[in-house]
Short mmCIF file of C-alpha atoms and ligand atoms in Angstrom, two decimals:
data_model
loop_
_atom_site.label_atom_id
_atom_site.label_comp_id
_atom_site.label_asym_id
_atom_site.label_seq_id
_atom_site.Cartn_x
_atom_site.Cartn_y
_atom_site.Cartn_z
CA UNK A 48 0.00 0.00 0.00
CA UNK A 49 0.88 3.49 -0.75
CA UNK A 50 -0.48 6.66 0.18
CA UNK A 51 -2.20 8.41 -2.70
CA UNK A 52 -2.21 12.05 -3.12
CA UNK A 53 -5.10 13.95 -4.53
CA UNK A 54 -4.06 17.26 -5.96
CA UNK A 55 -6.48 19.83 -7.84
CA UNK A 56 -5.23 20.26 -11.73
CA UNK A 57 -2.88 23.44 -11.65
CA UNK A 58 0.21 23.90 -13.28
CA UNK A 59 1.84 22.96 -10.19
CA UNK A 60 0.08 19.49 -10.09
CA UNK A 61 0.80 18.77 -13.81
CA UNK A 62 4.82 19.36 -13.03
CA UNK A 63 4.55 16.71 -10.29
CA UNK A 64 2.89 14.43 -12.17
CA UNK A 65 5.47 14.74 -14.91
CA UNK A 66 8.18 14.03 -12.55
CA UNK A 67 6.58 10.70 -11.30
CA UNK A 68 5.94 9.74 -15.25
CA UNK A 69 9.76 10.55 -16.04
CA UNK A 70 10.31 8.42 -13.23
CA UNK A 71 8.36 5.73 -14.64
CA UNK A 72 5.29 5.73 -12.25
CA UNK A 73 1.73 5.93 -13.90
CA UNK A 74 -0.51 8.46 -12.86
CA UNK A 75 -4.56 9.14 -12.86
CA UNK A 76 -5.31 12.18 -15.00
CA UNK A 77 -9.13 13.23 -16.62
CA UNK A 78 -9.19 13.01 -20.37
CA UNK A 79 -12.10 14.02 -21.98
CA UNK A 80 -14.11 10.37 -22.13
CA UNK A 81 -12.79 8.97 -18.72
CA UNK A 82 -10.07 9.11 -16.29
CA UNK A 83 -6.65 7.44 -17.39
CA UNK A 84 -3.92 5.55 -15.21
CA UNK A 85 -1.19 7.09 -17.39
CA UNK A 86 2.39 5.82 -18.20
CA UNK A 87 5.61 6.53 -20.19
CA UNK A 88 4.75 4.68 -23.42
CA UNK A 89 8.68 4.07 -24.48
CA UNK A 90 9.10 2.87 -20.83
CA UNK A 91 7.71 -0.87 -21.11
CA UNK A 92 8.45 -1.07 -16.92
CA UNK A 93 6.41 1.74 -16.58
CA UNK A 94 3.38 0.68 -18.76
CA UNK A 95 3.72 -2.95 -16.60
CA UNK A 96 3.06 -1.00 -13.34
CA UNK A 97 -0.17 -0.35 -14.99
CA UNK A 98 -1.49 -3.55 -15.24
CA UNK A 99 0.38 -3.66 -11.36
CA UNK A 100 -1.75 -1.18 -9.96
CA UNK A 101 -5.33 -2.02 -11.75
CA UNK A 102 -5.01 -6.36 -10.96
CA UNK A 103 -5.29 -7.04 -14.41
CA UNK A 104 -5.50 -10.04 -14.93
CA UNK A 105 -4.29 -10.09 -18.77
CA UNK A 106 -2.08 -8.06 -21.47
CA UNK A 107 -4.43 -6.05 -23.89
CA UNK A 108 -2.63 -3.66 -26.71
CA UNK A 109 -3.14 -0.14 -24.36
CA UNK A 110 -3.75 3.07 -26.62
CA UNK A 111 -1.09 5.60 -26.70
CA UNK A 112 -2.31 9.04 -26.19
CA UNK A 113 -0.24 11.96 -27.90
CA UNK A 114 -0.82 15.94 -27.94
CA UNK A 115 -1.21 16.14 -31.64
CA UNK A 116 -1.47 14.62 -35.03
CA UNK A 117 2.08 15.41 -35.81
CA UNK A 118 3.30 13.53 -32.88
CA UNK A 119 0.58 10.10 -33.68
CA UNK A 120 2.25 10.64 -37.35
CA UNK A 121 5.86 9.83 -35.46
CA UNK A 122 4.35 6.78 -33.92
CA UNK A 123 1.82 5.22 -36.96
CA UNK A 124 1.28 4.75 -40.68
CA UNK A 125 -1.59 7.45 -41.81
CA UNK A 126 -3.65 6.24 -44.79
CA UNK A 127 -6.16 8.91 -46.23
CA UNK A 128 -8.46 7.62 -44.85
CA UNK A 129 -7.15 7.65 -41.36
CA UNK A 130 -5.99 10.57 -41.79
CA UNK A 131 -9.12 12.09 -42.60
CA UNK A 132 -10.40 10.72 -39.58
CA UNK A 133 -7.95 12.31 -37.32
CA UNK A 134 -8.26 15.34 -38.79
CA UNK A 135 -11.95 15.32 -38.32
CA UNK A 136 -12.67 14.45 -34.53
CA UNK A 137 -8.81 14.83 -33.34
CA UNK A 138 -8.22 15.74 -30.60
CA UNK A 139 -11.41 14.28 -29.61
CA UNK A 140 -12.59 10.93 -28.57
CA UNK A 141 -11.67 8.39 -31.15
CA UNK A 142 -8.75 6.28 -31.18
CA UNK A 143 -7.30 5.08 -34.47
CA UNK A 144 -5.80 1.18 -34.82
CA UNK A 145 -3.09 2.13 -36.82
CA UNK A 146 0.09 0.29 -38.58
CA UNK A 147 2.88 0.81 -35.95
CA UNK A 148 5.91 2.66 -37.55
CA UNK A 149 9.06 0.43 -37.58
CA UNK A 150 11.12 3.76 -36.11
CA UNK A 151 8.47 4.22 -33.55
CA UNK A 152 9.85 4.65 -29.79
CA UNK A 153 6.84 2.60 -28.46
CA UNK A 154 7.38 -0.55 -26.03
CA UNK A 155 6.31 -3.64 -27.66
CA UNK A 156 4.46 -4.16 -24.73
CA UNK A 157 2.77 -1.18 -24.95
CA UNK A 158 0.91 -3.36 -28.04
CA UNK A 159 0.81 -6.30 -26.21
CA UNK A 160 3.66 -7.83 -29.36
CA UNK A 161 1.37 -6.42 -32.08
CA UNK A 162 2.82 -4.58 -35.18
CA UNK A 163 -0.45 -1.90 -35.30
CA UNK A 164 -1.18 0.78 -32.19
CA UNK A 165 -3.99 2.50 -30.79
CA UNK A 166 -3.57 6.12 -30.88
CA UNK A 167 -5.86 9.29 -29.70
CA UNK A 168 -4.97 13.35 -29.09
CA UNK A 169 -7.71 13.71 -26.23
CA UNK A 170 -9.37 16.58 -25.85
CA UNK A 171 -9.12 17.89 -21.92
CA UNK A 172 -6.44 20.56 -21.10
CA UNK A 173 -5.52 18.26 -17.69
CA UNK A 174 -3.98 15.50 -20.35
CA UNK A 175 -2.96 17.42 -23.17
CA UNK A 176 -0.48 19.28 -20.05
CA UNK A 177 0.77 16.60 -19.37
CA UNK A 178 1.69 14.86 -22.55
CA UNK A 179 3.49 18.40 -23.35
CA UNK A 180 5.24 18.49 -19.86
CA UNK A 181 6.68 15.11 -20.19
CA UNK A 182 7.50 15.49 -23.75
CA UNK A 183 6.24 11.40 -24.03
CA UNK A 184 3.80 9.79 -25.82
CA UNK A 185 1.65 8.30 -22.65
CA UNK A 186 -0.20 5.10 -22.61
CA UNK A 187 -3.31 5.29 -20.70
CA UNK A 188 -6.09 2.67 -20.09
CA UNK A 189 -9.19 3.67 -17.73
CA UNK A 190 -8.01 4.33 -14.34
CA UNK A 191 -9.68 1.69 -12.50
CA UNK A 192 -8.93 -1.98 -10.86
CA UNK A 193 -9.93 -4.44 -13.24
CA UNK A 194 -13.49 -5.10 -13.15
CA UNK A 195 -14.84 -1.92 -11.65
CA UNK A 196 -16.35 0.76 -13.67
CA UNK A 197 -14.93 3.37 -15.45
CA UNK A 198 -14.14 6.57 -13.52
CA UNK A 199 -15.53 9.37 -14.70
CA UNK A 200 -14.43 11.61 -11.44
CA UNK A 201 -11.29 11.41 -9.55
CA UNK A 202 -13.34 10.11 -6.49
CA UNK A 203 -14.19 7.02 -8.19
CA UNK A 204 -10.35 6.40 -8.90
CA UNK A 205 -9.66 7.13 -5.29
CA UNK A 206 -12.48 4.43 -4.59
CA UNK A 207 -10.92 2.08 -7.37
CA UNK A 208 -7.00 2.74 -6.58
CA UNK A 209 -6.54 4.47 -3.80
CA UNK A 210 -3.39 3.01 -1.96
CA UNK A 211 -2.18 1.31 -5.23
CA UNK A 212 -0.95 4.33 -7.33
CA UNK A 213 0.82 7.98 -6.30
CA UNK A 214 -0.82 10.73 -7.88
CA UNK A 215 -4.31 11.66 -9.22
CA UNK A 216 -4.69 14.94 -10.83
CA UNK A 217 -8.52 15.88 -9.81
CA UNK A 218 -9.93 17.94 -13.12
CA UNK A 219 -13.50 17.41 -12.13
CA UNK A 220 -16.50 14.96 -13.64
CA UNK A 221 -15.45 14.12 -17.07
CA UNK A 222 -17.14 15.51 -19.92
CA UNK A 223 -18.31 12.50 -22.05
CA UNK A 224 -18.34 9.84 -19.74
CA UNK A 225 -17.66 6.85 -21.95
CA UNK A 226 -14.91 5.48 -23.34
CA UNK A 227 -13.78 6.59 -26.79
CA UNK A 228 -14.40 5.19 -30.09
CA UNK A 229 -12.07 2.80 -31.32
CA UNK A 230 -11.59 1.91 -35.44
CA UNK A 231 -9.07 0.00 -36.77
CA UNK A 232 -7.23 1.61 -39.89
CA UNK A 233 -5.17 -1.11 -41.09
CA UNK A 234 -5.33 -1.12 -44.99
CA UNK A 235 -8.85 -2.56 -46.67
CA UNK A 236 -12.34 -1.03 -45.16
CA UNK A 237 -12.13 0.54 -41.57
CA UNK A 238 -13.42 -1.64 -39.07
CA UNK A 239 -15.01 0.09 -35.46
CA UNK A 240 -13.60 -1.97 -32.69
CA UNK A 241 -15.34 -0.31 -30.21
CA UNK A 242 -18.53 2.01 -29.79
CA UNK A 243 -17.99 5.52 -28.31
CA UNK A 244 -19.27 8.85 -27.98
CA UNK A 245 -18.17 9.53 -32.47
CA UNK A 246 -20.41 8.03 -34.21
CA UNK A 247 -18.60 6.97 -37.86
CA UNK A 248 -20.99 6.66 -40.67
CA UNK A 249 -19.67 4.40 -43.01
CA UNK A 250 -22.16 2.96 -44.92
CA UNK A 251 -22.51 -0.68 -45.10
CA UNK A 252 -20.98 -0.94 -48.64
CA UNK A 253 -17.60 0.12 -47.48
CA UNK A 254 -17.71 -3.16 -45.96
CA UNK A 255 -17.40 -1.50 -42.23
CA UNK A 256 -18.42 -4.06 -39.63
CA UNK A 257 -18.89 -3.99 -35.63
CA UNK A 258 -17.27 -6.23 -33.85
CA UNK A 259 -17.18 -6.70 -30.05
CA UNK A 260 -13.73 -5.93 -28.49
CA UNK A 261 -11.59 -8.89 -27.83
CA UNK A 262 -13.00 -10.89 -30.25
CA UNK A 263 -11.19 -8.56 -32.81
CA UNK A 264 -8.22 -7.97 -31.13
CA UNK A 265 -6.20 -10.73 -32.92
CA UNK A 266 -3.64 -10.95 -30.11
CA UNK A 267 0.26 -11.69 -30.60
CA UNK A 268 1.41 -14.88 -30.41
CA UNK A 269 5.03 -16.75 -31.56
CA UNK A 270 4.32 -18.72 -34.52
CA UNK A 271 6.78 -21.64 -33.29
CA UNK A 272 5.20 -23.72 -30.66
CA UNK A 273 5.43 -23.21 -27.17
CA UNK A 274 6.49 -25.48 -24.00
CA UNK A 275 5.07 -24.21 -20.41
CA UNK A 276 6.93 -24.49 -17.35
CA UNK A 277 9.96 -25.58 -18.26
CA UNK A 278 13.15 -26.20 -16.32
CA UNK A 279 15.98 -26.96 -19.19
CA UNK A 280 15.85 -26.33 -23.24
CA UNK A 281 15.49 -29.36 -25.59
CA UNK A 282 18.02 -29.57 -28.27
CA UNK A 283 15.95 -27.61 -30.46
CA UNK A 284 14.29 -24.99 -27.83
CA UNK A 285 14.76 -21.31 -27.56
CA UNK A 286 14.35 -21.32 -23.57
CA UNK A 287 12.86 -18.54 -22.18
CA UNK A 288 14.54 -18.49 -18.08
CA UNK A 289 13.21 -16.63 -15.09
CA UNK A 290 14.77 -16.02 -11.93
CA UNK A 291 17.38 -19.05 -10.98
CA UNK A 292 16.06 -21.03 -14.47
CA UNK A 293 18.23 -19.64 -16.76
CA UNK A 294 18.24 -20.34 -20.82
CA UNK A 295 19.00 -18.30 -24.40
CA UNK A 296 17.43 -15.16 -22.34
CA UNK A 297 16.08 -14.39 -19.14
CA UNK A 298 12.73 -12.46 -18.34
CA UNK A 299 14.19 -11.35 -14.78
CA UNK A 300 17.04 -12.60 -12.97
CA UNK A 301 16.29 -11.00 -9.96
CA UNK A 302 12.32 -12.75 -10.23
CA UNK A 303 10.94 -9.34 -10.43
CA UNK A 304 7.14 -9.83 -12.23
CA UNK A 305 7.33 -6.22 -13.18
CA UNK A 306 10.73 -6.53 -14.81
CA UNK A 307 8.87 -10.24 -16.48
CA UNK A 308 6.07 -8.47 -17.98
CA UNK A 309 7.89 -5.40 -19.47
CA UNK A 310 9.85 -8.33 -21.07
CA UNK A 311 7.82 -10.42 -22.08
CA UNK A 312 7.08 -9.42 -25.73
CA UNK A 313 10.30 -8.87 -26.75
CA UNK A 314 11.58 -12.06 -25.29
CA UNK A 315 8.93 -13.93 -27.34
CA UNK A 316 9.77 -12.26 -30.83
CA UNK A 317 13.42 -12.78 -30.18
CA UNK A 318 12.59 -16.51 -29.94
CA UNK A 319 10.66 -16.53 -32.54
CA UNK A 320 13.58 -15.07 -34.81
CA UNK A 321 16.09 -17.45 -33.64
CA UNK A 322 17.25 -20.60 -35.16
CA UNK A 323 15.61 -22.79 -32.92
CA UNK A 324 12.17 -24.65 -34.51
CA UNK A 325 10.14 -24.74 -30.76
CA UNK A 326 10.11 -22.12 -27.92
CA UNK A 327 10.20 -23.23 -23.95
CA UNK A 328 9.91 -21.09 -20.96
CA UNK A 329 10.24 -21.25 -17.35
CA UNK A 330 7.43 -21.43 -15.06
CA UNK A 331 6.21 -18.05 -13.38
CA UNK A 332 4.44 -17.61 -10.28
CA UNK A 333 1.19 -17.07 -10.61
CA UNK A 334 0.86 -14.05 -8.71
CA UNK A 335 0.25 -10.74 -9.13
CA UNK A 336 1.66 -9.64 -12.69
CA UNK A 337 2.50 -13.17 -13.13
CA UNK A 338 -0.93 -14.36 -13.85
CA UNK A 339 -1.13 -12.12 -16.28
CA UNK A 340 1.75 -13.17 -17.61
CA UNK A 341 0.51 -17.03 -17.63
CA UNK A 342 -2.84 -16.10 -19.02
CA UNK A 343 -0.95 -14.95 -22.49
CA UNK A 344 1.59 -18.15 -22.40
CA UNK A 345 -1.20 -20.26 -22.18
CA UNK A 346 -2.89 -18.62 -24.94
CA UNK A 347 0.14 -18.82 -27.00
CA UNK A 348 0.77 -22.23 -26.14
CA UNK A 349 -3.00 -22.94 -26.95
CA UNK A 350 -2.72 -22.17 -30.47
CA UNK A 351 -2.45 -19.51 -32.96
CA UNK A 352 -5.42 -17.39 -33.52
O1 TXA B 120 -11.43 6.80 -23.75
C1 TXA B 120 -10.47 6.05 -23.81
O2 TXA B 120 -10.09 5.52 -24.86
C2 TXA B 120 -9.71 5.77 -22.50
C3 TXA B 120 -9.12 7.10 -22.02
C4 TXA B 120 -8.30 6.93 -20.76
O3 TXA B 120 -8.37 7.67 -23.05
N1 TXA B 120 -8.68 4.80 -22.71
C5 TXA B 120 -8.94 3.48 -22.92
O4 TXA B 120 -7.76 2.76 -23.13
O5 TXA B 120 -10.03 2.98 -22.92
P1 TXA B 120 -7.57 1.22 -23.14
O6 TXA B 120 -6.05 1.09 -23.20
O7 TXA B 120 -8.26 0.56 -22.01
O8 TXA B 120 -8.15 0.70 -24.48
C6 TXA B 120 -7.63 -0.53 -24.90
C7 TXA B 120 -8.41 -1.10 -26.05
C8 TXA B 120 -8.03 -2.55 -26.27
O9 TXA B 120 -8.73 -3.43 -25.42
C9 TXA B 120 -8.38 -2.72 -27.72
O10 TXA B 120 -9.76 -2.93 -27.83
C10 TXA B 120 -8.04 -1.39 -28.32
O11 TXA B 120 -8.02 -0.46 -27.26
N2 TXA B 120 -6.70 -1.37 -28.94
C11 TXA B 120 -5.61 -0.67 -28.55
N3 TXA B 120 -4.57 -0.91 -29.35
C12 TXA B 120 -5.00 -1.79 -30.28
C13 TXA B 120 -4.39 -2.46 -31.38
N4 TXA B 120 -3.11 -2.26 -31.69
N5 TXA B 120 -5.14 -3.31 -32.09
C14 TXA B 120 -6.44 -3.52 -31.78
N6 TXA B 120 -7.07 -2.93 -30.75
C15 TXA B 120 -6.37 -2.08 -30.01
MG1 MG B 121 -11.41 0.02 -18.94
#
């Protein structure tokens, strides 16, 4: 437990809560739709102390939030039609599913593995101060435990994560109340991955569809096969260590989950690039981060989807 400060949004507030997110600590500040646990996006530690505070208990791509279409143009691949999107409702509450650029400073676990990223210029002055005091693009889910409800005052992410996180930045009730609209620009029609406040009309013939989240969300996994809970490499594994287990790379030596799950990604494309055919890793404790952890091994290991 930690003691959580509450601190009206000033100027002075905003330069605190930079500090914390330079120092790789996520932070609660209003957006426009709903309150955001906020973290350094090219700090992958940082973004795992995320899923650390809310209990989640699994690895979703997080959207990247960004003070202005210039700076989402660093990070993604703009089609016309995204980019007539963006210019549109931006900064507003829609979040484009865009190809992720290959000299993008993003941590791959920022897209849970995934070579596309989720990227919105909200519109609330609380955010858009801080993504210009830090100077970093931030990735922000809904700043609540897993579970709860989305907080749409900073009461209800005192209620939520209170004791769990440093800082929230209290800007009031937010505006729209609901998370924002999600569409996937990816090449081919655009697809909405999530309903929100902007409604897109796209007509049926441009082949948009709805789908529910999750279901869409084709998540990363290795395309060699992967061994669980393993304590030594075959002749023909890529072992994955942690802690004392070690193998080709290690996801902590010191056994620190945090340190694991900023890893994890990168550790699993590596082996996926290396010579070996098959992919093994060491068991994890399932606690904490590390069941979040497990829950994507095991859907790795399940299958390809
Ligand atoms: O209103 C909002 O969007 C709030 C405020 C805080 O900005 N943020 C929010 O973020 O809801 P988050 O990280 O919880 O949204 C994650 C969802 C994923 O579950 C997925 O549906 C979609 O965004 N998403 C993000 N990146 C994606 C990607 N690369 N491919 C597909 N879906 C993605
Ligand atoms: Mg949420």
């Amino acid at each position: 437990m930690t003691n959580t400060k509450i601190l009206p949004f000033t100027d002075e507030s905003i330069a605190e809560a930079a500090r914390l997110i330079l120092a790789g600590e996520p932070v609660a500040v209003p957006t426009e739709t709903v309150y955001g646990l906020a973290a350094d996006a090219t700090n992958a530690e940082a973004v795992a102390r995320i899923y650390d505070a809310k209990k989640r208990p699994s690895f979703n791509p997080l959207i990247v939030h960004v003070p202005d279409l210039a700076a989402a143009r660093r990070i993604g691949q703009f089609d016309a039609q995204a980019l007539a999107l963006a210019r549109r409702h931006w900064p507003g509450p829609l979040t484009l599913v865009v190809p992720l650029r290959k000299d993008a400073n993003i941590a791959s676990f920022v897209t849970a593995g995934l070579p596309t990223v989720g990227l919105r210029v909200p519109d609330h002055s609380a955010i858009q101060a801080l993504l210009r005091a830090c100077c970093r693009p931030l990735a922000a889910p809904s700043a609540n435990a897993s579970g709860s409800i989305s907080p749409t005052r900073a009461a209800h992410v005192m209620k939520s994560l209170g004791g769990r996180i440093l800082l929230v930045i209290d800007g009031g009730a937010t505006v729209r109340g609901i998370e924002s609209t999600i569409v996937a620009a990816t090449g081919g029609p655009l697809r909405v991955l999530r309903r929100g406040p902007i409604e897109i009309d796209a007509a049926p013939a441009s082949g948009t569809s709805i789908e529910a989240p999750g279901q869409l969300v084709s998540h990363y996994a290795p395309t060699k096969p992967l061994r669980l809970k393993a304590r030594s490499a075959e002749s023909d594994e890529y072992l994955i260590g942690f802690a004392d287990i070690e193998g080709d790379a290690n996801l902590s030596r010191a056994g620190d989950l945090v340190e694991a799950a900023s890893r994890l990604f990168d550790l699993l494309h590596q082996a996926d690039a290396s010579s070996k055919a098959r992919i093994a890793i060491a068991p994890v404790p399932d606690e904490g981060l590390g069941a979040a952890i497990n829950d994507r091994l095991r859907r790795a290991s399940a299958g390809r989807k």
